[in-house]
Amino acid sequence: MPSHLSADRPAAQPPGRGSVDALISQTRRLKGDVDAVRRDAEGDGTPDHPRERWQRALYDLALHQLDDLDEHLAQLRDGPLPTAGKAPSGAPAQGSLLSRVGSAEWNLLTDEASWSGELYQILGRDPATPPLTLDELPSLVLDEDRPGLTAMVTNCLVDARPIDGEFRVARPDGDVRTVHMMGEPVLDTDGSTASMWAVLRDVSELRRSQRVVSETRDSLDHQREAARTEHRLAVELQEAVLPPWRGSLRLPHRGPRTLDLAARCLPAATRTLIGGDWYDALELTDGDTLLSVGDLTGQGVGVTSNMTMLLGAVRGMAMAGAPPGQLMAWLNQLLDATVQPALGSAVCCRYSPATRTLVWAQAGHPAPLLFRGGTGRVLDTPDGVLLGATSGAVYGQAEETLEADDLLLLHTDGLVPGHTGAAAANLLLGLAPRLAAAGGAEDCVRVIAQEFGTSEREDNACVLVAKVTG
């Protein structure tokens, strides 16, 4: 940093006023552009979201720095304030950004000091008082920062090292300010240090803005880490207590294998949280097979534990012999008596291999699809929910006789991204020729995943395929 007081080089000439005015104009245009972008961005998201707070903090920091640049350029254009002993008639108002940059020189030969008017304002001192010497300067600095200032000054005076560091000063009014100091020694003709010259800048607001950016970034990082942890815990819980989320469903068959089963969970595009969609298959004690798919409202570890409880209840009721309609009614009563979980929808099927009879019931859920001979159809919906005199809601159930090589497809809402109801069913039925050519249940699930698994989806979805083999 060149010194304006060096004895062996001329003083630097001030920049041309017109060129500095042009820089000031460019800076102010940029400030306006940044402010406009910030205002537009404020309406795009949730104000209290960590990412939005972090973005606001960055915009504020950028505007602070552009404000500083604007005022520093103005200071270059207008020249420094009067030094001590001269009337500071052109001094800016207290708190103005113009007061944030000051300069000083300490003459080691005469022990004299010279401060600019801006430096008096930075340190909160009366311009009529004498400037402090280098020995007196640490008296303004907070105790914990004094060793750092002493080391910087010593290295500058003894080893001719430039100064570039920060320290905090306590002003007479009790305010604590952060000051950035840059300086270098001024050498005499024999190479000895004759004086030290420095520029000091009040960076308190800049550091405050940077802290806000750092804190909001940390908050955003913590939120992301919490989401990753919740996702990991939910996955571990699913793997521990729920059916596998892909591949064939292996049942402990005690007799001839009558159903070829496969299923898969297709995750949402964000892949951030585990949702409440499930599928399940269970061989019952009488040889029948229970098939179910559905979804709970919510996401995360809580909904996964709720899903575990619900599947346990469904399995227990089925083991006790409850047909699908009665099972759905009891499940409805169970969930109505608890705060959580909240059932979004479900379909429950019971298949009897001896007669190839499928009995099923649903609660606000897509009906199963039946594929036979290269074509498919939606199974006829059971009668709606009926209100019993003493037992509350009674769910209707439907019955279907299956044939060898029939393919039954159960799925949750959202399997076909962007389509629900009849539109989604028609797209799935359009896969009939490919499913007929696919062979086993796992191959059929693979066809469905290839068709719909790579699309952008807002939520998880599950699909279960059962093929009659005997």
Short mmCIF file of C-alpha atoms in Angstrom, two decimals:
data_model
loop_
_atom_site.label_atom_id
_atom_site.label_comp_id
_atom_site.label_asym_id
_atom_site.label_seq_id
_atom_site.Cartn_x
_atom_site.Cartn_y
_atom_site.Cartn_z
CA MET A 1 0.00 0.00 0.00
CA PRO A 2 1.82 3.20 -1.09
CA SER A 3 2.23 5.89 1.57
CA HIS A 4 1.31 9.48 0.84
CA LEU A 5 3.99 10.54 3.34
CA SER A 6 6.99 8.61 1.99
CA ALA A 7 10.01 10.82 1.66
CA ASP A 8 11.35 9.21 -1.54
CA ARG A 9 8.22 9.22 -3.73
CA PRO A 10 5.77 11.93 -4.69
CA ALA A 11 2.29 12.09 -3.22
CA ALA A 12 -0.38 10.26 -5.19
CA GLN A 13 -2.55 12.48 -7.32
CA PRO A 14 -6.31 12.38 -6.68
CA PRO A 15 -8.35 10.62 -9.39
CA GLY A 16 -10.22 12.65 -11.94
CA ARG A 17 -13.61 13.76 -10.63
CA GLY A 18 -15.44 12.77 -13.79
CA SER A 19 -14.12 9.20 -13.80
CA VAL A 20 -15.04 8.71 -10.12
CA ASP A 21 -18.53 10.15 -10.74
CA ALA A 22 -18.97 7.56 -13.50
CA LEU A 23 -18.02 4.76 -11.09
CA ILE A 24 -20.46 6.13 -8.53
CA SER A 25 -23.25 6.14 -11.12
CA GLN A 26 -22.49 2.53 -12.10
CA THR A 27 -22.47 1.47 -8.45
CA ARG A 28 -25.83 3.12 -7.78
CA ARG A 29 -27.38 1.49 -10.85
CA LEU A 30 -26.12 -1.89 -9.63
CA LYS A 31 -27.58 -1.20 -6.18
CA GLY A 32 -30.95 -0.50 -7.77
CA ASP A 33 -30.77 -3.72 -9.81
CA VAL A 34 -29.85 -5.84 -6.78
CA ASP A 35 -32.64 -4.25 -4.72
CA ALA A 36 -35.17 -4.95 -7.49
CA VAL A 37 -34.12 -8.62 -7.70
CA ARG A 38 -34.35 -8.89 -3.92
CA ARG A 39 -37.93 -7.51 -3.90
CA ASP A 40 -38.94 -9.94 -6.65
CA ALA A 41 -37.42 -12.87 -4.76
CA GLU A 42 -39.23 -11.99 -1.52
CA GLY A 43 -42.58 -12.95 -3.02
CA ASP A 44 -41.47 -16.33 -4.37
CA GLY A 45 -41.20 -18.41 -1.18
CA THR A 46 -42.07 -18.84 2.49
CA PRO A 47 -40.61 -15.90 4.48
CA ASP A 48 -39.69 -17.97 7.56
CA HIS A 49 -38.07 -20.85 5.66
CA PRO A 50 -34.31 -21.12 6.44
CA ARG A 51 -33.42 -20.87 2.75
CA GLU A 52 -35.45 -17.66 2.39
CA ARG A 53 -33.79 -16.13 5.48
CA TRP A 54 -30.37 -17.07 4.11
CA GLN A 55 -31.17 -15.48 0.73
CA ARG A 56 -32.42 -12.29 2.39
CA ALA A 57 -29.24 -12.11 4.46
CA LEU A 58 -27.07 -12.45 1.34
CA TYR A 59 -29.02 -9.72 -0.45
CA ASP A 60 -28.60 -7.45 2.60
CA LEU A 61 -24.87 -8.18 2.70
CA ALA A 62 -24.48 -7.40 -1.00
CA LEU A 63 -26.37 -4.11 -0.57
CA HIS A 64 -24.25 -3.21 2.47
CA GLN A 65 -21.10 -3.73 0.44
CA LEU A 66 -22.45 -1.69 -2.47
CA ASP A 67 -23.41 1.08 -0.01
CA ASP A 68 -19.85 1.04 1.30
CA LEU A 69 -18.44 1.15 -2.22
CA ASP A 70 -20.72 4.09 -3.08
CA GLU A 71 -19.60 6.09 -0.05
CA HIS A 72 -15.93 5.19 -0.45
CA LEU A 73 -15.98 6.42 -4.03
CA ALA A 74 -17.68 9.62 -2.84
CA GLN A 75 -14.90 10.01 -0.28
CA LEU A 76 -12.30 9.61 -3.03
CA ARG A 77 -14.06 12.30 -5.04
CA ASP A 78 -14.53 14.78 -2.17
CA GLY A 79 -11.24 14.25 -0.34
CA PRO A 80 -10.56 13.50 3.35
CA LEU A 81 -12.04 15.33 6.30
CA PRO A 82 -9.84 17.85 8.16
CA THR A 83 -7.31 16.42 10.60
CA ALA A 84 -7.23 17.29 14.30
CA GLY A 85 -7.02 20.96 15.07
CA LYS A 86 -8.97 22.03 11.99
CA ALA A 87 -12.68 22.69 11.87
CA PRO A 88 -14.54 19.61 10.56
CA SER A 89 -17.14 21.72 8.79
CA GLY A 90 -17.57 19.11 6.03
CA ALA A 91 -17.91 16.17 8.40
CA PRO A 92 -20.71 13.78 7.55
CA ALA A 93 -23.50 13.05 10.00
CA GLN A 94 -22.78 10.52 12.73
CA GLY A 95 -23.48 7.01 11.49
CA SER A 96 -22.95 7.92 7.84
CA LEU A 97 -20.99 5.37 5.87
CA LEU A 98 -18.54 8.16 5.07
CA SER A 99 -17.33 7.98 8.66
CA ARG A 100 -16.28 4.35 8.22
CA VAL A 101 -12.85 4.93 6.66
CA GLY A 102 -10.16 6.99 8.33
CA SER A 103 -6.39 7.32 8.16
CA ALA A 104 -3.58 7.98 10.61
CA GLU A 105 0.18 8.45 10.74
CA TRP A 106 2.45 7.93 13.72
CA ASN A 107 5.90 9.59 13.52
CA LEU A 108 8.40 7.52 15.43
CA LEU A 109 11.06 10.23 15.44
CA THR A 110 8.93 12.98 17.02
CA ASP A 111 6.31 10.72 18.71
CA GLU A 112 3.62 12.77 17.02
CA ALA A 113 0.38 11.40 15.64
CA SER A 114 -1.97 12.68 12.96
CA TRP A 115 -5.53 11.41 12.52
CA SER A 116 -8.11 12.18 9.86
CA GLY A 117 -11.52 13.44 10.86
CA GLU A 118 -13.10 10.13 9.83
CA LEU A 119 -10.91 8.23 12.30
CA TYR A 120 -12.14 10.40 15.16
CA GLN A 121 -15.69 9.49 14.18
CA ILE A 122 -14.89 5.77 13.92
CA LEU A 123 -13.39 5.74 17.42
CA GLY A 124 -16.01 8.10 18.86
CA ARG A 125 -13.49 10.67 20.05
CA ASP A 126 -13.69 14.45 20.16
CA PRO A 127 -11.77 15.91 17.17
CA ALA A 128 -10.53 18.70 19.47
CA THR A 129 -8.53 16.21 21.55
CA PRO A 130 -5.01 15.14 20.53
CA PRO A 131 -4.73 11.88 18.58
CA LEU A 132 -3.47 8.89 20.55
CA THR A 133 0.09 7.65 20.13
CA LEU A 134 0.84 4.05 19.21
CA ASP A 135 1.47 3.32 22.89
CA GLU A 136 -1.91 4.81 23.83
CA LEU A 137 -3.95 3.25 21.02
CA PRO A 138 -4.41 -0.17 22.76
CA SER A 139 -6.29 1.58 25.58
CA LEU A 140 -9.31 1.77 23.22
CA VAL A 141 -9.14 -1.90 22.25
CA LEU A 142 -10.96 -4.74 24.03
CA ASP A 143 -8.65 -6.72 26.30
CA GLU A 144 -8.85 -9.94 24.29
CA ASP A 145 -7.91 -8.11 21.06
CA ARG A 146 -4.94 -6.15 22.39
CA PRO A 147 -2.32 -8.91 21.88
CA GLY A 148 -3.26 -9.15 18.21
CA LEU A 149 -2.97 -5.40 17.67
CA THR A 150 0.38 -5.27 19.51
CA ALA A 151 1.75 -8.11 17.35
CA MET A 152 0.65 -6.40 14.11
CA VAL A 153 2.22 -3.05 15.08
CA THR A 154 5.45 -4.70 16.29
CA ASN A 155 5.84 -6.72 13.10
CA CYS A 156 5.27 -3.56 11.05
CA LEU A 157 7.78 -1.40 12.94
CA VAL A 158 10.49 -4.03 13.51
CA ASP A 159 10.22 -6.27 10.42
CA ALA A 160 8.56 -3.79 8.01
CA ARG A 161 5.62 -6.14 7.50
CA PRO A 162 2.34 -4.67 6.24
CA ILE A 163 -0.56 -4.56 8.68
CA ASP A 164 -3.80 -6.27 7.73
CA GLY A 165 -6.06 -7.27 10.60
CA GLU A 166 -9.10 -6.51 12.73
CA PHE A 167 -9.78 -5.61 16.34
CA ARG A 168 -12.67 -4.30 18.39
CA VAL A 169 -12.72 -0.89 20.07
CA ALA A 170 -14.93 0.36 22.89
CA ARG A 171 -16.24 3.85 22.19
CA PRO A 172 -16.92 6.34 25.03
CA ASP A 173 -20.67 5.85 24.55
CA GLY A 174 -20.28 2.13 25.28
CA ASP A 175 -20.73 1.03 21.68
CA VAL A 176 -18.30 -1.66 20.50
CA ARG A 177 -17.15 -1.39 16.89
CA THR A 178 -15.08 -3.73 14.74
CA VAL A 179 -12.20 -1.97 12.95
CA HIS A 180 -10.18 -3.30 10.02
CA MET A 181 -6.68 -1.81 9.90
CA MET A 182 -4.29 -1.82 6.92
CA GLY A 183 -0.93 -0.11 7.21
CA GLU A 184 2.76 -0.13 6.35
CA PRO A 185 5.96 1.48 7.55
CA VAL A 186 7.34 4.66 6.00
CA LEU A 187 11.12 4.40 5.65
CA ASP A 188 13.65 7.19 5.83
CA THR A 189 16.66 7.53 3.51
CA ASP A 190 18.78 4.99 5.41
CA GLY A 191 16.05 2.36 5.37
CA SER A 192 14.99 2.78 8.99
CA THR A 193 11.33 3.04 9.94
CA ALA A 194 10.50 6.71 10.33
CA SER A 195 6.75 6.45 10.76
CA MET A 196 3.79 4.16 10.29
CA TRP A 197 0.79 5.02 8.15
CA ALA A 198 -2.53 3.16 8.27
CA VAL A 199 -6.08 3.19 6.97
CA LEU A 200 -8.78 2.08 9.41
CA ARG A 201 -12.27 1.05 8.39
CA ASP A 202 -15.34 0.46 10.53
CA VAL A 203 -16.58 -2.96 9.39
CA SER A 204 -19.09 -3.55 12.19
CA GLU A 205 -22.17 -3.63 9.96
CA LEU A 206 -20.39 -5.71 7.34
CA ARG A 207 -19.39 -8.31 9.92
CA ARG A 208 -22.92 -8.28 11.37
CA SER A 209 -24.36 -9.00 7.92
CA GLN A 210 -21.82 -11.77 7.37
CA ARG A 211 -22.75 -13.33 10.72
CA VAL A 212 -26.41 -13.31 9.71
CA VAL A 213 -25.52 -15.04 6.44
CA SER A 214 -23.44 -17.62 8.33
CA GLU A 215 -26.15 -18.25 10.93
CA THR A 216 -28.91 -18.65 8.36
CA ARG A 217 -26.67 -20.94 6.29
CA ASP A 218 -25.99 -23.02 9.43
CA SER A 219 -29.73 -23.16 10.12
CA LEU A 220 -30.35 -24.37 6.57
CA ASP A 221 -27.57 -26.96 6.92
CA HIS A 222 -29.05 -28.18 10.22
CA GLN A 223 -32.48 -28.50 8.61
CA ARG A 224 -31.03 -30.50 5.72
CA GLU A 225 -29.10 -32.74 8.10
CA ALA A 226 -32.24 -33.29 10.20
CA ALA A 227 -34.14 -34.24 7.03
CA ARG A 228 -31.37 -36.68 6.02
CA THR A 229 -31.37 -38.19 9.51
CA GLU A 230 -35.14 -38.56 9.51
CA HIS A 231 -34.99 -40.17 6.09
CA ARG A 232 -32.28 -42.61 7.22
CA LEU A 233 -34.20 -43.55 10.39
CA ALA A 234 -37.39 -44.06 8.41
CA VAL A 235 -35.60 -46.30 5.91
CA GLU A 236 -34.01 -48.34 8.73
CA LEU A 237 -37.38 -48.70 10.43
CA GLN A 238 -39.01 -49.81 7.20
CA GLU A 239 -36.27 -52.36 6.57
CA ALA A 240 -36.57 -53.67 10.13
CA VAL A 241 -40.32 -54.12 10.46
CA LEU A 242 -42.01 -53.71 7.07
CA PRO A 243 -42.04 -55.81 3.90
CA PRO A 244 -39.15 -55.26 1.48
CA TRP A 245 -39.86 -52.28 -0.75
CA ARG A 246 -38.90 -54.02 -3.98
CA GLY A 247 -38.51 -57.46 -5.50
CA SER A 248 -40.51 -60.65 -5.07
CA LEU A 249 -42.65 -61.17 -1.96
CA ARG A 250 -41.60 -64.51 -0.50
CA LEU A 251 -44.39 -66.19 1.47
CA PRO A 252 -43.79 -69.22 3.71
CA HIS A 253 -45.98 -71.48 1.57
CA ARG A 254 -47.15 -74.61 3.37
CA GLY A 255 -48.80 -76.02 0.27
CA PRO A 256 -48.58 -75.66 -3.49
CA ARG A 257 -47.63 -72.19 -4.68
CA THR A 258 -50.80 -70.58 -6.03
CA LEU A 259 -49.72 -66.90 -6.42
CA ASP A 260 -46.58 -65.37 -7.91
CA LEU A 261 -46.13 -62.07 -6.05
CA ALA A 262 -43.95 -59.01 -6.64
CA ALA A 263 -44.15 -55.39 -5.54
CA ARG A 264 -42.21 -52.15 -5.52
CA CYS A 265 -42.31 -48.69 -3.97
CA LEU A 266 -41.59 -45.92 -6.47
CA PRO A 267 -40.13 -42.92 -4.57
CA ALA A 268 -41.02 -39.28 -5.02
CA ALA A 269 -38.72 -37.20 -7.19
CA THR A 270 -37.24 -35.36 -4.18
CA ARG A 271 -36.38 -38.59 -2.34
CA THR A 272 -36.14 -36.55 0.88
CA LEU A 273 -38.71 -38.17 3.17
CA ILE A 274 -40.35 -41.53 3.45
CA GLY A 275 -44.07 -41.31 2.78
CA GLY A 276 -46.97 -43.31 4.15
CA ASP A 277 -47.61 -45.63 1.19
CA TRP A 278 -47.45 -49.38 1.84
CA TYR A 279 -48.10 -52.79 0.34
CA ASP A 280 -48.33 -56.12 2.14
CA ALA A 281 -48.93 -59.79 1.49
CA LEU A 282 -49.53 -62.47 4.12
CA GLU A 283 -50.39 -66.18 3.94
CA LEU A 284 -53.16 -66.90 6.47
CA THR A 285 -53.55 -70.03 8.58
CA ASP A 286 -56.41 -71.38 6.46
CA GLY A 287 -54.32 -71.20 3.27
CA ASP A 288 -55.86 -67.96 2.01
CA THR A 289 -53.61 -65.00 1.11
CA LEU A 290 -54.11 -61.43 2.33
CA LEU A 291 -53.13 -58.66 -0.12
CA SER A 292 -53.32 -54.97 0.79
CA VAL A 293 -52.07 -51.58 -0.35
CA GLY A 294 -52.79 -48.11 0.99
CA ASP A 295 -51.41 -44.89 2.33
CA LEU A 296 -51.32 -42.84 5.51
CA THR A 297 -51.26 -39.06 5.59
CA GLY A 298 -47.91 -37.44 6.45
CA GLN A 299 -44.23 -38.29 5.98
CA GLY A 300 -41.16 -39.26 7.94
CA VAL A 301 -40.28 -41.44 10.92
CA GLY A 302 -43.62 -40.85 12.66
CA VAL A 303 -45.71 -42.05 9.75
CA THR A 304 -43.42 -45.08 9.32
CA SER A 305 -44.02 -46.18 12.92
CA ASN A 306 -47.75 -45.55 12.43
CA MET A 307 -47.62 -47.70 9.31
CA THR A 308 -46.08 -50.52 11.35
CA MET A 309 -48.93 -50.34 13.85
CA LEU A 310 -51.56 -50.28 11.10
CA LEU A 311 -50.10 -53.28 9.25
CA GLY A 312 -49.97 -55.21 12.53
CA ALA A 313 -53.65 -54.43 13.10
CA VAL A 314 -54.61 -55.46 9.54
CA ARG A 315 -52.70 -58.73 9.80
CA GLY A 316 -54.17 -59.52 13.21
CA MET A 317 -57.74 -58.93 12.04
CA ALA A 318 -57.16 -61.07 8.94
CA MET A 319 -55.66 -63.88 11.03
CA ALA A 320 -58.77 -63.72 13.23
CA GLY A 321 -60.86 -64.49 10.14
CA ALA A 322 -62.28 -61.04 9.37
CA PRO A 323 -63.35 -60.77 5.69
CA PRO A 324 -62.17 -57.63 3.83
CA GLY A 325 -65.36 -55.62 4.38
CA GLN A 326 -65.42 -56.32 8.13
CA LEU A 327 -61.67 -55.73 8.35
CA MET A 328 -62.03 -52.27 6.78
CA ALA A 329 -64.86 -51.43 9.21
CA TRP A 330 -62.84 -52.48 12.26
CA LEU A 331 -59.81 -50.61 10.96
CA ASN A 332 -61.95 -47.51 10.53
CA GLN A 333 -63.17 -47.79 14.15
CA LEU A 334 -59.61 -48.30 15.39
CA LEU A 335 -58.25 -45.23 13.61
CA ASP A 336 -61.22 -43.08 14.62
CA ALA A 337 -60.39 -43.82 18.26
CA THR A 338 -56.78 -42.59 17.95
CA VAL A 339 -55.17 -39.24 17.16
CA GLN A 340 -52.79 -40.84 14.66
CA PRO A 341 -52.37 -42.32 12.15
CA ALA A 342 -54.83 -40.86 9.65
CA LEU A 343 -55.73 -43.29 6.87
CA GLY A 344 -55.61 -41.79 3.41
CA SER A 345 -56.98 -44.79 1.53
CA ALA A 346 -56.67 -48.57 1.39
CA VAL A 347 -57.75 -51.68 -0.50
CA CYS A 348 -57.81 -55.14 1.08
CA CYS A 349 -58.11 -58.47 -0.76
CA ARG A 350 -58.43 -62.08 0.42
CA TYR A 351 -57.66 -64.80 -2.10
CA SER A 352 -58.80 -68.42 -1.61
CA PRO A 353 -56.76 -70.72 -3.85
CA ALA A 354 -59.15 -73.67 -3.43
CA THR A 355 -61.88 -71.84 -5.33
CA ARG A 356 -59.73 -69.11 -6.92
CA THR A 357 -62.04 -66.58 -5.32
CA LEU A 358 -60.96 -63.04 -4.64
CA VAL A 359 -62.96 -61.03 -2.09
CA TRP A 360 -62.03 -57.39 -1.68
CA ALA A 361 -63.07 -54.06 -0.15
CA GLN A 362 -61.80 -50.52 -0.45
CA ALA A 363 -61.78 -47.22 1.41
CA GLY A 364 -61.32 -44.30 -0.98
CA HIS A 365 -58.75 -46.22 -2.96
CA PRO A 366 -58.23 -47.16 -6.64
CA ALA A 367 -59.92 -50.46 -7.44
CA PRO A 368 -57.73 -53.45 -8.41
CA LEU A 369 -57.05 -54.09 -12.08
CA LEU A 370 -57.47 -57.56 -13.60
CA PHE A 371 -55.52 -58.58 -16.72
CA ARG A 372 -56.57 -61.69 -18.66
CA GLY A 373 -55.70 -62.86 -22.15
CA GLY A 374 -53.81 -59.67 -23.14
CA THR A 375 -56.56 -57.26 -22.03
CA GLY A 376 -57.41 -55.62 -18.74
CA ARG A 377 -60.30 -54.10 -16.83
CA VAL A 378 -61.09 -52.38 -13.56
CA LEU A 379 -62.85 -54.66 -11.09
CA ASP A 380 -66.44 -53.69 -10.32
CA THR A 381 -66.48 -51.48 -7.23
CA PRO A 382 -68.21 -52.91 -4.14
CA ASP A 383 -71.25 -51.23 -2.68
CA GLY A 384 -70.30 -48.07 -0.78
CA VAL A 385 -69.96 -47.68 2.96
CA LEU A 386 -73.16 -48.64 4.74
CA LEU A 387 -74.18 -47.44 8.20
CA GLY A 388 -75.12 -50.26 10.55
CA ALA A 389 -77.54 -49.76 13.43
CA THR A 390 -75.10 -50.86 16.12
CA SER A 391 -71.76 -51.55 14.51
CA GLY A 392 -71.13 -48.21 12.81
CA ALA A 393 -69.73 -48.15 9.25
CA VAL A 394 -69.95 -51.41 7.31
CA TYR A 395 -67.87 -51.59 4.14
CA GLY A 396 -69.27 -53.39 1.15
CA GLN A 397 -67.14 -56.07 -0.50
CA ALA A 398 -66.99 -57.56 -3.99
CA GLU A 399 -66.15 -61.05 -5.18
CA GLU A 400 -64.29 -62.11 -8.33
CA THR A 401 -63.42 -65.58 -9.62
CA LEU A 402 -59.93 -65.70 -11.07
CA GLU A 403 -58.42 -68.06 -13.65
CA ALA A 404 -54.97 -69.50 -14.20
CA ASP A 405 -52.51 -66.89 -15.51
CA ASP A 406 -54.75 -64.00 -14.42
CA LEU A 407 -52.79 -60.95 -13.28
CA LEU A 408 -54.08 -58.79 -10.42
CA LEU A 409 -52.62 -55.29 -10.00
CA LEU A 410 -53.06 -53.25 -6.80
CA HIS A 411 -51.61 -49.73 -6.54
CA THR A 412 -51.73 -46.56 -4.49
CA ASP A 413 -52.68 -43.12 -5.77
CA GLY A 414 -49.90 -41.36 -7.63
CA LEU A 415 -48.51 -44.40 -9.44
CA VAL A 416 -49.13 -42.61 -12.75
CA PRO A 417 -47.69 -39.08 -12.26
CA GLY A 418 -50.13 -36.34 -13.17
CA HIS A 419 -53.09 -38.72 -13.51
CA THR A 420 -55.66 -40.07 -11.08
CA GLY A 421 -58.88 -42.07 -11.21
CA ALA A 422 -60.04 -43.31 -14.60
CA ALA A 423 -57.20 -41.54 -16.47
CA ALA A 424 -54.56 -43.38 -14.44
CA ALA A 425 -56.43 -46.68 -14.77
CA ASN A 426 -56.63 -46.35 -18.56
CA LEU A 427 -52.89 -45.78 -18.83
CA LEU A 428 -52.21 -48.86 -16.70
CA LEU A 429 -54.70 -50.95 -18.71
CA GLY A 430 -52.85 -49.87 -21.84
CA LEU A 431 -49.90 -51.96 -20.61
CA ALA A 432 -51.93 -55.18 -20.99
CA PRO A 433 -50.06 -56.54 -24.05
CA ARG A 434 -46.65 -55.86 -22.47
CA LEU A 435 -47.71 -57.43 -19.16
CA ALA A 436 -49.00 -60.52 -20.98
CA ALA A 437 -45.64 -60.90 -22.69
CA ALA A 438 -43.62 -60.18 -19.55
CA GLY A 439 -44.14 -63.53 -17.86
CA GLY A 440 -43.76 -63.59 -14.07
CA ALA A 441 -44.92 -61.06 -11.50
CA GLU A 442 -41.45 -59.56 -11.05
CA ASP A 443 -41.15 -58.98 -14.80
CA CYS A 444 -44.55 -57.26 -14.77
CA VAL A 445 -43.49 -54.95 -11.93
CA ARG A 446 -40.36 -54.13 -13.91
CA VAL A 447 -42.49 -53.12 -16.92
CA ILE A 448 -44.58 -50.80 -14.73
CA ALA A 449 -41.49 -49.27 -13.10
CA GLN A 450 -39.88 -48.66 -16.49
CA GLU A 451 -43.04 -46.94 -17.72
CA PHE A 452 -43.78 -44.77 -14.68
CA GLY A 453 -40.85 -45.06 -12.29
CA THR A 454 -38.60 -42.45 -13.91
CA SER A 455 -41.24 -39.73 -14.17
CA GLU A 456 -41.35 -36.73 -11.86
CA ARG A 457 -43.76 -37.57 -9.06
CA GLU A 458 -44.81 -35.49 -6.06
CA ASP A 459 -45.24 -38.42 -3.69
CA ASN A 460 -44.27 -42.06 -3.23
CA ALA A 461 -46.39 -44.77 -4.85
CA CYS A 462 -46.62 -48.54 -4.38
CA VAL A 463 -47.63 -51.28 -6.79
CA LEU A 464 -48.30 -54.97 -6.06
CA VAL A 465 -48.75 -57.64 -8.71
CA ALA A 466 -50.19 -61.10 -8.05
CA LYS A 467 -50.26 -63.73 -10.83
CA VAL A 468 -52.38 -66.85 -10.45
CA THR A 469 -50.11 -69.87 -10.97
CA GLY A 470 -52.26 -72.81 -9.85
#
